[in-house]
mmCIF file with all atom_site columns, C-alpha atoms in Angstrom:
data_model
loop_
_atom_site.group_PDB
_atom_site.id
_atom_site.type_symbol
_atom_site.label_atom_id
_atom_site.label_alt_id
_atom_site.label_comp_id
_atom_site.label_asym_id
_atom_site.label_entity_id
_atom_site.label_seq_id
_atom_site.pdbx_PDB_ins_code
_atom_site.Cartn_x
_atom_site.Cartn_y
_atom_site.Cartn_z
_atom_site.occupancy
_atom_site.B_iso_or_equiv
_atom_site.pdbx_formal_charge
_atom_site.auth_seq_id
_atom_site.auth_comp_id
_atom_site.auth_asym_id
_atom_site.auth_atom_id
_atom_site.pdbx_PDB_model_num
ATOM 1   C CA . MET L 1 1   ? -45.400 17.941 90.071  1.00 89.00 ? 1   MET L CA 1
ATOM 2   C CA . ALA L 1 2   ? -42.309 18.479 88.031  1.00 95.00 ? 2   ALA L CA 1
ATOM 3   C CA . ARG L 1 3   ? -40.994 15.068 86.831  1.00 97.00 ? 3   ARG L CA 1
ATOM 4   C CA . VAL L 1 4   ? -37.693 13.870 87.914  1.00 98.00 ? 4   VAL L CA 1
ATOM 5   C CA . THR L 1 5   ? -37.049 10.215 86.699  1.00 97.00 ? 5   THR L CA 1
ATOM 6   C CA . GLY L 1 6   ? -35.904 11.197 83.150  1.00 98.00 ? 6   GLY L CA 1
ATOM 7   C CA . LEU L 1 7   ? -33.382 13.481 84.718  1.00 98.00 ? 7   LEU L CA 1
ATOM 8   C CA . ALA L 1 8   ? -32.498 10.598 87.042  1.00 98.00 ? 8   ALA L CA 1
ATOM 9   C CA . LYS L 1 9   ? -31.639 8.279  84.176  1.00 98.00 ? 9   LYS L CA 1
ATOM 10  C CA . ALA L 1 10  ? -29.596 10.806 82.399  1.00 98.00 ? 10  ALA L CA 1
ATOM 11  C CA . ILE L 1 11  ? -27.585 11.577 85.353  1.00 98.00 ? 11  ILE L CA 1
ATOM 12  C CA . VAL L 1 12  ? -26.883 7.949  86.059  1.00 98.00 ? 12  VAL L CA 1
ATOM 13  C CA . VAL L 1 13  ? -25.646 7.501  82.315  1.00 98.00 ? 13  VAL L CA 1
ATOM 14  C CA . LEU L 1 14  ? -23.341 10.140 82.468  1.00 98.00 ? 14  LEU L CA 1
ATOM 15  C CA . THR L 1 15  ? -21.937 9.630  85.982  1.00 98.00 ? 15  THR L CA 1
ATOM 16  C CA . THR L 1 16  ? -21.166 6.054  84.495  1.00 98.00 ? 16  THR L CA 1
ATOM 17  C CA . ILE L 1 17  ? -19.311 7.568  81.800  1.00 98.00 ? 17  ILE L CA 1
ATOM 18  C CA . VAL L 1 18  ? -17.526 9.773  84.230  1.00 97.00 ? 18  VAL L CA 1
ATOM 19  C CA . ALA L 1 19  ? -16.575 6.818  86.190  1.00 97.00 ? 19  ALA L CA 1
ATOM 20  C CA . ILE L 1 20  ? -15.349 4.515  83.045  1.00 97.00 ? 20  ILE L CA 1
ATOM 21  C CA . ALA L 1 21  ? -13.535 7.746  81.692  1.00 96.00 ? 21  ALA L CA 1
ATOM 22  C CA . THR L 1 22  ? -11.703 7.987  85.011  1.00 94.00 ? 22  THR L CA 1
ATOM 23  C CA . VAL L 1 23  ? -10.644 4.311  85.128  1.00 95.00 ? 23  VAL L CA 1
ATOM 24  C CA . VAL L 1 24  ? -9.470  4.909  81.257  1.00 95.00 ? 24  VAL L CA 1
ATOM 25  C CA . THR L 1 25  ? -7.513  7.924  82.168  1.00 91.00 ? 25  THR L CA 1
ATOM 26  C CA . THR L 1 26  ? -5.720  6.303  85.037  1.00 90.00 ? 26  THR L CA 1
ATOM 27  C CA . VAL L 1 27  ? -4.663  3.392  83.179  1.00 90.00 ? 27  VAL L CA 1
ATOM 28  C CA . LEU L 1 28  ? -3.440  5.528  80.349  1.00 90.00 ? 28  LEU L CA 1
ATOM 29  C CA . THR L 1 29  ? -1.736  7.909  82.729  1.00 85.00 ? 29  THR L CA 1
ATOM 30  C CA . LEU L 1 30  ? 0.359   5.044  84.459  1.00 84.00 ? 30  LEU L CA 1
ATOM 31  C CA . GLY L 1 31  ? 1.306   3.873  80.951  1.00 83.00 ? 31  GLY L CA 1
ATOM 32  C CA . LEU L 1 32  ? 2.618   7.078  80.044  1.00 83.00 ? 32  LEU L CA 1
ATOM 33  C CA . ALA L 1 33  ? 4.963   7.233  83.049  1.00 77.00 ? 33  ALA L CA 1
ATOM 34  C CA . GLY L 1 34  ? 7.599   5.275  80.826  1.00 79.00 ? 34  GLY L CA 1
ATOM 35  C CA . ASP L 1 35  ? 7.362   7.922  77.833  1.00 80.00 ? 35  ASP L CA 1
ATOM 36  C CA . ALA L 1 36  ? 7.585   10.797 80.128  1.00 78.00 ? 36  ALA L CA 1
ATOM 37  C CA . SER L 1 37  ? 10.782  9.245  81.723  1.00 80.00 ? 37  SER L CA 1
ATOM 38  C CA . ASP L 1 38  ? 12.197  8.689  78.173  1.00 79.00 ? 38  ASP L CA 1
ATOM 39  C CA . PHE L 1 39  ? 11.236  12.264 77.160  1.00 80.00 ? 39  PHE L CA 1
ATOM 40  C CA . LEU L 1 40  ? 13.041  14.009 80.247  1.00 79.00 ? 40  LEU L CA 1
ATOM 41  C CA . ALA L 1 41  ? 15.843  11.557 79.537  1.00 79.00 ? 41  ALA L CA 1
ATOM 42  C CA . GLY L 1 42  ? 16.134  12.902 76.064  1.00 83.00 ? 42  GLY L CA 1
ATOM 43  C CA . GLU L 1 43  ? 15.615  9.416  74.594  1.00 81.00 ? 43  GLU L CA 1
ATOM 44  C CA . THR L 1 44  ? 12.118  10.388 73.040  1.00 83.00 ? 44  THR L CA 1
ATOM 45  C CA . SER L 1 45  ? 11.276  13.530 70.952  1.00 85.00 ? 45  SER L CA 1
ATOM 46  C CA . GLU L 1 46  ? 8.821   16.147 71.747  1.00 84.00 ? 46  GLU L CA 1
ATOM 47  C CA . ASP L 1 47  ? 6.480   15.440 68.905  1.00 85.00 ? 47  ASP L CA 1
ATOM 48  C CA . ASP L 1 48  ? 6.451   11.576 69.558  1.00 86.00 ? 48  ASP L CA 1
ATOM 49  C CA . PHE L 1 49  ? 5.506   12.497 73.536  1.00 81.00 ? 49  PHE L CA 1
ATOM 50  C CA . ARG L 1 50  ? 2.834   14.742 72.273  1.00 86.00 ? 50  ARG L CA 1
ATOM 51  C CA . ASP L 1 51  ? 1.308   12.092 70.215  1.00 89.00 ? 51  ASP L CA 1
ATOM 52  C CA . ALA L 1 52  ? 1.404   9.560  73.057  1.00 84.00 ? 52  ALA L CA 1
ATOM 53  C CA . LEU L 1 53  ? -0.411  12.154 75.049  1.00 88.00 ? 53  LEU L CA 1
ATOM 54  C CA . GLY L 1 54  ? -3.055  12.333 72.431  1.00 91.00 ? 54  GLY L CA 1
ATOM 55  C CA . PRO L 1 55  ? -5.499  9.548  73.492  1.00 93.00 ? 55  PRO L CA 1
ATOM 56  C CA . LEU L 1 56  ? -5.274  10.736 77.196  1.00 90.00 ? 56  LEU L CA 1
ATOM 57  C CA . SER L 1 57  ? -6.108  14.424 76.405  1.00 91.00 ? 57  SER L CA 1
ATOM 58  C CA . SER L 1 58  ? -9.176  12.948 74.414  1.00 94.00 ? 58  SER L CA 1
ATOM 59  C CA . VAL L 1 59  ? -10.532 10.740 77.502  1.00 94.00 ? 59  VAL L CA 1
ATOM 60  C CA . GLN L 1 60  ? -9.719  13.783 79.746  1.00 92.00 ? 60  GLN L CA 1
ATOM 61  C CA . ALA L 1 61  ? -12.091 16.034 77.578  1.00 94.00 ? 61  ALA L CA 1
ATOM 62  C CA . LEU L 1 62  ? -14.844 13.544 77.317  1.00 96.00 ? 62  LEU L CA 1
ATOM 63  C CA . ALA L 1 63  ? -14.723 13.053 81.064  1.00 95.00 ? 63  ALA L CA 1
ATOM 64  C CA . GLY L 1 64  ? -14.767 16.900 81.514  1.00 95.00 ? 64  GLY L CA 1
ATOM 65  C CA . VAL L 1 65  ? -17.784 17.376 79.159  1.00 97.00 ? 65  VAL L CA 1
ATOM 66  C CA . ALA L 1 66  ? -19.673 14.332 81.128  1.00 97.00 ? 66  ALA L CA 1
ATOM 67  C CA . THR L 1 67  ? -18.996 16.016 84.392  1.00 96.00 ? 67  THR L CA 1
ATOM 68  C CA . ALA L 1 68  ? -20.214 19.511 83.305  1.00 97.00 ? 68  ALA L CA 1
ATOM 69  C CA . ALA L 1 69  ? -23.278 17.836 81.860  1.00 98.00 ? 69  ALA L CA 1
ATOM 70  C CA . THR L 1 70  ? -23.860 15.993 85.216  1.00 98.00 ? 70  THR L CA 1
ATOM 71  C CA . GLY L 1 71  ? -23.527 18.961 87.219  1.00 97.00 ? 71  GLY L CA 1
ATOM 72  C CA . ILE L 1 72  ? -26.083 20.779 85.114  1.00 98.00 ? 72  ILE L CA 1
ATOM 73  C CA . LEU L 1 73  ? -28.733 18.077 85.053  1.00 98.00 ? 73  LEU L CA 1
ATOM 74  C CA . THR L 1 74  ? -28.141 17.283 88.970  1.00 98.00 ? 74  THR L CA 1
ATOM 75  C CA . ILE L 1 75  ? -28.929 20.946 89.720  1.00 98.00 ? 75  ILE L CA 1
ATOM 76  C CA . ILE L 1 76  ? -32.152 20.568 87.726  1.00 98.00 ? 76  ILE L CA 1
ATOM 77  C CA . TRP L 1 77  ? -33.163 17.553 89.357  1.00 98.00 ? 77  TRP L CA 1
ATOM 78  C CA . MET L 1 78  ? -32.481 18.768 92.746  1.00 98.00 ? 78  MET L CA 1
ATOM 79  C CA . TYR L 1 79  ? -34.461 21.874 92.246  1.00 98.00 ? 79  TYR L CA 1
ATOM 80  C CA . ARG L 1 80  ? -37.572 20.070 91.102  1.00 98.00 ? 80  ARG L CA 1
ATOM 81  C CA . ILE L 1 81  ? -37.281 17.949 94.096  1.00 98.00 ? 81  ILE L CA 1
ATOM 82  C CA . ALA L 1 82  ? -36.914 20.633 96.231  1.00 98.00 ? 82  ALA L CA 1
ATOM 83  C CA . ARG L 1 83  ? -40.063 22.408 94.560  1.00 97.00 ? 83  ARG L CA 1
ATOM 84  C CA . ASN L 1 84  ? -42.263 19.250 94.689  1.00 96.00 ? 84  ASN L CA 1
ATOM 85  C CA . VAL L 1 85  ? -41.613 18.383 98.364  1.00 95.00 ? 85  VAL L CA 1
ATOM 86  C CA . ARG L 1 86  ? -42.737 22.068 99.342  1.00 94.00 ? 86  ARG L CA 1
ATOM 87  C CA . ALA L 1 87  ? -45.728 21.739 97.134  1.00 93.00 ? 87  ALA L CA 1
ATOM 88  C CA . PHE L 1 88  ? -46.737 18.874 99.491  1.00 88.00 ? 88  PHE L CA 1
ATOM 89  C CA . GLY L 1 89  ? -46.670 21.404 102.188 1.00 88.00 ? 89  GLY L CA 1
ATOM 90  C CA . ARG L 1 90  ? -43.303 20.103 103.731 1.00 91.00 ? 90  ARG L CA 1
ATOM 91  C CA . GLN L 1 91  ? -41.481 23.313 104.964 1.00 90.00 ? 91  GLN L CA 1
ATOM 92  C CA . THR L 1 92  ? -37.785 22.443 104.152 1.00 94.00 ? 92  THR L CA 1
ATOM 93  C CA . THR L 1 93  ? -34.922 24.370 105.893 1.00 95.00 ? 93  THR L CA 1
ATOM 94  C CA . TRP L 1 94  ? -33.354 25.031 102.678 1.00 97.00 ? 94  TRP L CA 1
ATOM 95  C CA . HIS L 1 95  ? -35.036 27.048 99.898  1.00 96.00 ? 95  HIS L CA 1
ATOM 96  C CA . PRO L 1 96  ? -35.243 25.502 96.609  1.00 97.00 ? 96  PRO L CA 1
ATOM 97  C CA . LEU L 1 97  ? -32.774 28.091 95.129  1.00 97.00 ? 97  LEU L CA 1
ATOM 98  C CA . PHE L 1 98  ? -29.985 26.668 97.322  1.00 97.00 ? 98  PHE L CA 1
ATOM 99  C CA . SER L 1 99  ? -30.228 23.613 95.140  1.00 97.00 ? 99  SER L CA 1
ATOM 100 C CA . ILE L 1 100 ? -28.409 26.009 92.362  1.00 97.00 ? 100 ILE L CA 1
ATOM 101 C CA . PHE L 1 101 ? -26.318 28.030 94.473  1.00 96.00 ? 101 PHE L CA 1
ATOM 102 C CA . GLY L 1 102 ? -25.632 25.576 97.162  1.00 96.00 ? 102 GLY L CA 1
ATOM 103 C CA . TRP L 1 103 ? -22.853 24.294 95.209  1.00 96.00 ? 103 TRP L CA 1
ATOM 104 C CA . PHE L 1 104 ? -21.118 27.357 94.709  1.00 94.00 ? 104 PHE L CA 1
ATOM 105 C CA . LEU L 1 105 ? -21.358 28.621 98.474  1.00 94.00 ? 105 LEU L CA 1
ATOM 106 C CA . PRO L 1 106 ? -18.506 28.056 101.047 1.00 91.00 ? 106 PRO L CA 1
ATOM 107 C CA . PRO L 1 107 ? -17.083 25.686 102.067 1.00 88.00 ? 107 PRO L CA 1
ATOM 108 C CA . PHE L 1 108 ? -17.044 25.311 98.254  1.00 82.00 ? 108 PHE L CA 1
ATOM 109 C CA . PHE L 1 109 ? -15.782 21.808 97.132  1.00 81.00 ? 109 PHE L CA 1
ATOM 110 C CA . LEU L 1 110 ? -16.296 20.033 100.571 1.00 89.00 ? 110 LEU L CA 1
ATOM 111 C CA . TYR L 1 111 ? -20.119 20.454 99.310  1.00 94.00 ? 111 TYR L CA 1
ATOM 112 C CA . VAL L 1 112 ? -21.519 20.458 102.644 1.00 96.00 ? 112 VAL L CA 1
ATOM 113 C CA . ILE L 1 113 ? -24.609 22.219 101.614 1.00 97.00 ? 113 ILE L CA 1
ATOM 114 C CA . PRO L 1 114 ? -25.822 20.166 98.943  1.00 97.00 ? 114 PRO L CA 1
ATOM 115 C CA . LEU L 1 115 ? -25.176 17.179 101.359 1.00 98.00 ? 115 LEU L CA 1
ATOM 116 C CA . LEU L 1 116 ? -27.496 18.914 103.807 1.00 97.00 ? 116 LEU L CA 1
ATOM 117 C CA . ILE L 1 117 ? -29.829 19.474 101.104 1.00 98.00 ? 117 ILE L CA 1
ATOM 118 C CA . LEU L 1 118 ? -30.028 16.010 99.928  1.00 98.00 ? 118 LEU L CA 1
ATOM 119 C CA . ARG L 1 119 ? -30.260 14.841 103.181 1.00 98.00 ? 119 ARG L CA 1
ATOM 120 C CA . GLU L 1 120 ? -33.395 16.940 103.744 1.00 97.00 ? 120 GLU L CA 1
ATOM 121 C CA . HIS L 1 121 ? -34.626 15.939 100.440 1.00 97.00 ? 121 HIS L CA 1
ATOM 122 C CA . TRP L 1 122 ? -34.523 12.076 101.300 1.00 97.00 ? 122 TRP L CA 1
ATOM 123 C CA . LYS L 1 123 ? -36.286 12.833 104.430 1.00 96.00 ? 123 LYS L CA 1
ATOM 124 C CA . ALA L 1 124 ? -38.994 14.937 102.802 1.00 95.00 ? 124 ALA L CA 1
ATOM 125 C CA . SER L 1 125 ? -39.430 12.555 100.139 1.00 95.00 ? 125 SER L CA 1
ATOM 126 C CA . ASP L 1 126 ? -40.689 9.858  102.247 1.00 94.00 ? 126 ASP L CA 1
ATOM 127 C CA . PRO L 1 127 ? -44.042 8.491  101.016 1.00 90.00 ? 127 PRO L CA 1
ATOM 128 C CA . ALA L 1 128 ? -44.843 6.946  104.384 1.00 87.00 ? 128 ALA L CA 1
ATOM 129 C CA . THR L 1 129 ? -45.051 10.331 106.270 1.00 78.00 ? 129 THR L CA 1
ATOM 130 C CA . ASP L 1 130 ? -48.090 12.010 104.317 1.00 66.00 ? 130 ASP L CA 1
ATOM 131 C CA . ASP L 1 131 ? -50.126 12.812 107.522 1.00 58.00 ? 131 ASP L CA 1
ATOM 132 C CA . GLY L 1 132 ? -49.850 16.442 107.266 1.00 62.00 ? 132 GLY L CA 1
ATOM 133 C CA . THR L 1 133 ? -47.481 16.548 110.165 1.00 69.00 ? 133 THR L CA 1
ATOM 134 C CA . GLU L 1 134 ? -43.600 17.212 110.183 1.00 82.00 ? 134 GLU L CA 1
ATOM 135 C CA . SER L 1 135 ? -42.963 13.388 111.086 1.00 88.00 ? 135 SER L CA 1
ATOM 136 C CA . TRP L 1 136 ? -40.848 13.100 107.855 1.00 92.00 ? 136 TRP L CA 1
ATOM 137 C CA . LYS L 1 137 ? -38.265 15.156 109.853 1.00 92.00 ? 137 LYS L CA 1
ATOM 138 C CA . ARG L 1 138 ? -37.522 11.897 111.674 1.00 91.00 ? 138 ARG L CA 1
ATOM 139 C CA . SER L 1 139 ? -37.049 9.785  108.798 1.00 92.00 ? 139 SER L CA 1
ATOM 140 C CA . PRO L 1 140 ? -33.722 8.030  109.062 1.00 94.00 ? 140 PRO L CA 1
ATOM 141 C CA . ASP L 1 141 ? -30.852 8.892  106.859 1.00 96.00 ? 141 ASP L CA 1
ATOM 142 C CA . ASN L 1 142 ? -29.633 7.228  103.712 1.00 97.00 ? 142 ASN L CA 1
ATOM 143 C CA . PRO L 1 143 ? -26.011 6.257  104.681 1.00 97.00 ? 143 PRO L CA 1
ATOM 144 C CA . ILE L 1 144 ? -24.988 6.147  100.985 1.00 98.00 ? 144 ILE L CA 1
ATOM 145 C CA . LEU L 1 145 ? -25.342 9.772  100.934 1.00 98.00 ? 145 LEU L CA 1
ATOM 146 C CA . TRP L 1 146 ? -22.517 10.052 103.513 1.00 97.00 ? 146 TRP L CA 1
ATOM 147 C CA . GLY L 1 147 ? -20.421 7.845  101.506 1.00 97.00 ? 147 GLY L CA 1
ATOM 148 C CA . TRP L 1 148 ? -20.737 9.941  98.566  1.00 97.00 ? 148 TRP L CA 1
ATOM 149 C CA . PHE L 1 149 ? -19.690 12.886 100.790 1.00 97.00 ? 149 PHE L CA 1
ATOM 150 C CA . VAL L 1 150 ? -16.690 11.128 101.819 1.00 96.00 ? 150 VAL L CA 1
ATOM 151 C CA . PHE L 1 151 ? -15.328 10.070 98.459  1.00 96.00 ? 151 PHE L CA 1
ATOM 152 C CA . TYR L 1 152 ? -16.650 13.299 96.644  1.00 95.00 ? 152 TYR L CA 1
ATOM 153 C CA . GLY L 1 153 ? -15.933 15.940 99.247  1.00 93.00 ? 153 GLY L CA 1
ATOM 154 C CA . LEU L 1 154 ? -13.551 14.712 102.067 1.00 93.00 ? 154 LEU L CA 1
ATOM 155 C CA . ALA L 1 155 ? -11.298 12.489 99.908  1.00 90.00 ? 155 ALA L CA 1
ATOM 156 C CA . PRO L 1 156 ? -10.634 15.271 97.172  1.00 87.00 ? 156 PRO L CA 1
ATOM 157 C CA . PHE L 1 157 ? -9.967  17.762 99.888  1.00 85.00 ? 157 PHE L CA 1
ATOM 158 C CA . VAL L 1 158 ? -7.229  15.722 101.452 1.00 83.00 ? 158 VAL L CA 1
ATOM 159 C CA . PHE L 1 159 ? -5.681  15.144 97.952  1.00 79.00 ? 159 PHE L CA 1
ATOM 160 C CA . PHE L 1 160 ? -5.813  19.010 97.307  1.00 74.00 ? 160 PHE L CA 1
ATOM 161 C CA . LEU L 1 161 ? -3.758  19.653 100.704 1.00 75.00 ? 161 LEU L CA 1
ATOM 162 C CA . ALA L 1 162 ? -1.324  16.767 99.614  1.00 69.00 ? 162 ALA L CA 1
ATOM 163 C CA . GLN L 1 163 ? -0.877  18.669 96.297  1.00 64.00 ? 163 GLN L CA 1
ATOM 164 C CA . ILE L 1 164 ? -0.498  22.087 98.007  1.00 58.00 ? 164 ILE L CA 1
ATOM 165 C CA . GLY L 1 165 ? 2.129   20.389 100.004 1.00 50.00 ? 165 GLY L CA 1
ATOM 166 C CA . SER L 1 166 ? 3.802   19.164 97.023  1.00 46.00 ? 166 SER L CA 1
ATOM 167 C CA . VAL L 1 167 ? 4.020   22.677 95.327  1.00 39.00 ? 167 VAL L CA 1
ATOM 168 C CA . ALA L 1 168 ? 5.077   24.285 98.380  1.00 39.00 ? 168 ALA L CA 1
ATOM 169 C CA . GLY L 1 169 ? 8.188   21.652 98.434  1.00 40.00 ? 169 GLY L CA 1
ATOM 170 C CA . THR L 1 170 ? 8.850   21.512 94.639  1.00 38.00 ? 170 THR L CA 1
ATOM 171 C CA . GLY L 1 171 ? 7.556   24.943 93.352  1.00 35.00 ? 171 GLY L CA 1
ATOM 172 C CA . VAL L 1 172 ? 4.797   25.535 90.576  1.00 34.00 ? 172 VAL L CA 1
ATOM 173 C CA . GLY L 1 173 ? 5.146   23.878 87.056  1.00 40.00 ? 173 GLY L CA 1
ATOM 174 C CA . THR L 1 174 ? 5.258   26.142 84.071  1.00 40.00 ? 174 THR L CA 1
ATOM 175 C CA . GLY L 1 175 ? 2.791   24.122 82.372  1.00 54.00 ? 175 GLY L CA 1
ATOM 176 C CA . ASP L 1 176 ? 5.043   23.233 79.256  1.00 67.00 ? 176 ASP L CA 1
ATOM 177 C CA . ILE L 1 177 ? 5.463   20.087 77.847  1.00 73.00 ? 177 ILE L CA 1
ATOM 178 C CA . GLU L 1 178 ? 8.424   19.549 80.424  1.00 73.00 ? 178 GLU L CA 1
ATOM 179 C CA . SER L 1 179 ? 6.264   20.001 83.158  1.00 72.00 ? 179 SER L CA 1
ATOM 180 C CA . VAL L 1 180 ? 3.550   17.617 81.732  1.00 71.00 ? 180 VAL L CA 1
ATOM 181 C CA . ALA L 1 181 ? 6.074   14.908 81.702  1.00 68.00 ? 181 ALA L CA 1
ATOM 182 C CA . GLU L 1 182 ? 7.492   15.584 85.010  1.00 66.00 ? 182 GLU L CA 1
ATOM 183 C CA . SER L 1 183 ? 4.038   15.350 86.634  1.00 67.00 ? 183 SER L CA 1
ATOM 184 C CA . LEU L 1 184 ? 3.617   12.019 84.928  1.00 64.00 ? 184 LEU L CA 1
ATOM 185 C CA . ASP L 1 185 ? 6.728   10.702 85.783  1.00 56.00 ? 185 ASP L CA 1
ATOM 186 C CA . ASP L 1 186 ? 5.783   11.550 89.631  1.00 60.00 ? 186 ASP L CA 1
ATOM 187 C CA . ILE L 1 187 ? 2.465   10.778 89.514  1.00 65.00 ? 187 ILE L CA 1
ATOM 188 C CA . GLY L 1 188 ? 2.323   7.237  90.852  1.00 60.00 ? 188 GLY L CA 1
ATOM 189 C CA . GLY L 1 189 ? 0.146   5.761  93.527  1.00 69.00 ? 189 GLY L CA 1
ATOM 190 C CA . LEU L 1 190 ? -1.777  9.235  93.604  1.00 75.00 ? 190 LEU L CA 1
ATOM 191 C CA . ALA L 1 191 ? -3.274  8.567  90.527  1.00 78.00 ? 191 ALA L CA 1
ATOM 192 C CA . ILE L 1 192 ? -4.798  5.288  91.573  1.00 83.00 ? 192 ILE L CA 1
ATOM 193 C CA . VAL L 1 193 ? -6.124  6.629  94.916  1.00 84.00 ? 193 VAL L CA 1
ATOM 194 C CA . SER L 1 194 ? -7.488  9.605  93.216  1.00 85.00 ? 194 SER L CA 1
ATOM 195 C CA . ALA L 1 195 ? -9.241  7.191  90.573  1.00 89.00 ? 195 ALA L CA 1
ATOM 196 C CA . VAL L 1 196 ? -10.513 4.957  93.381  1.00 92.00 ? 196 VAL L CA 1
ATOM 197 C CA . SER L 1 197 ? -11.955 8.124  95.126  1.00 93.00 ? 197 SER L CA 1
ATOM 198 C CA . VAL L 1 198 ? -13.569 9.165  91.957  1.00 93.00 ? 198 VAL L CA 1
ATOM 199 C CA . VAL L 1 199 ? -15.164 5.700  91.006  1.00 96.00 ? 199 VAL L CA 1
ATOM 200 C CA . GLY L 1 200 ? -16.417 5.398  94.917  1.00 97.00 ? 200 GLY L CA 1
ATOM 201 C CA . ALA L 1 201 ? -18.097 8.650  94.475  1.00 97.00 ? 201 ALA L CA 1
ATOM 202 C CA . ALA L 1 202 ? -19.629 7.769  91.322  1.00 97.00 ? 202 ALA L CA 1
ATOM 203 C CA . VAL L 1 203 ? -21.065 4.422  92.540  1.00 98.00 ? 203 VAL L CA 1
ATOM 204 C CA . CYS L 1 204 ? -22.305 6.027  95.674  1.00 98.00 ? 204 CYS L CA 1
ATOM 205 C CA . TRP L 1 205 ? -23.890 8.873  93.562  1.00 98.00 ? 205 TRP L CA 1
ATOM 206 C CA . ILE L 1 206 ? -25.808 6.413  91.245  1.00 98.00 ? 206 ILE L CA 1
ATOM 207 C CA . LEU L 1 207 ? -27.214 4.585  94.107  1.00 98.00 ? 207 LEU L CA 1
ATOM 208 C CA . VAL L 1 208 ? -28.105 7.967  95.933  1.00 98.00 ? 208 VAL L CA 1
ATOM 209 C CA . VAL L 1 209 ? -29.779 9.323  92.533  1.00 98.00 ? 209 VAL L CA 1
ATOM 210 C CA . ARG L 1 210 ? -31.640 6.004  91.881  1.00 98.00 ? 210 ARG L CA 1
ATOM 211 C CA . GLN L 1 211 ? -32.664 5.480  95.392  1.00 98.00 ? 211 GLN L CA 1
ATOM 212 C CA . LEU L 1 212 ? -33.952 9.045  96.074  1.00 98.00 ? 212 LEU L CA 1
ATOM 213 C CA . THR L 1 213 ? -35.625 9.091  92.546  1.00 98.00 ? 213 THR L CA 1
ATOM 214 C CA . GLN L 1 214 ? -37.555 6.113  93.262  1.00 97.00 ? 214 GLN L CA 1
ATOM 215 C CA . ARG L 1 215 ? -38.622 7.403  97.078  1.00 97.00 ? 215 ARG L CA 1
ATOM 216 C CA . HIS L 1 216 ? -39.516 10.719 95.358  1.00 97.00 ? 216 HIS L CA 1
ATOM 217 C CA . ALA L 1 217 ? -41.483 9.375  92.620  1.00 97.00 ? 217 ALA L CA 1
ATOM 218 C CA . ALA L 1 218 ? -43.312 7.182  95.172  1.00 95.00 ? 218 ALA L CA 1
ATOM 219 C CA . LEU L 1 219 ? -44.302 10.486 96.875  1.00 93.00 ? 219 LEU L CA 1
ATOM 220 C CA . THR L 1 220 ? -45.407 12.406 93.873  1.00 94.00 ? 220 THR L CA 1
ATOM 221 C CA . ASN L 1 221 ? -47.011 9.250  91.967  1.00 93.00 ? 221 ASN L CA 1
ATOM 222 C CA . GLU L 1 222 ? -44.729 9.618  89.214  1.00 94.00 ? 222 GLU L CA 1
ATOM 223 C CA . ARG L 1 223 ? -45.210 7.214  86.448  1.00 82.00 ? 223 ARG L CA 1
#
């Protein structure tokens, strides 16, 4: 049996870092709205505005690295669980390789395939159904997993559609410092709502990882 508890602990730590970095990013972003307005009005120099952007860029970089690391470890964690449950003779619908490629297949960032895989992992890891039958398939779902899907899959999709509508109405920015300032000046409540979604997804994900790992460790007798 491949071990999963160490990976789970690392995923929880990294996810926590992402959540904290998201909150800090939101606070910094809202705080920069005034600087952006001053820059656009010509009351602040470009150099001063770039200096004000420094802390935000650093926190965003940290969040990006932590997010990437979380994704890599999550794929390894899911793959090990998939291999383990099959070693127990539980013939899952999804091949273990889908724990890797399922994150990159349509419908892409809605993450329907990872949801279905994790749902099956939860059922197949039920230690109470070890009688050699397929009774594990009738195990109840983990509702927190569906909460993660709402925060991490559905909510960002809605935000994406809202951003598409905004671009269609105002045009695509050039990516220069003026465009950054305009974005910060207009971001308003969207940043708060987006941060709530990220933090909600992080909380749900931490609970899912911990609960599924404990359940799976009970099945495999991992110590």
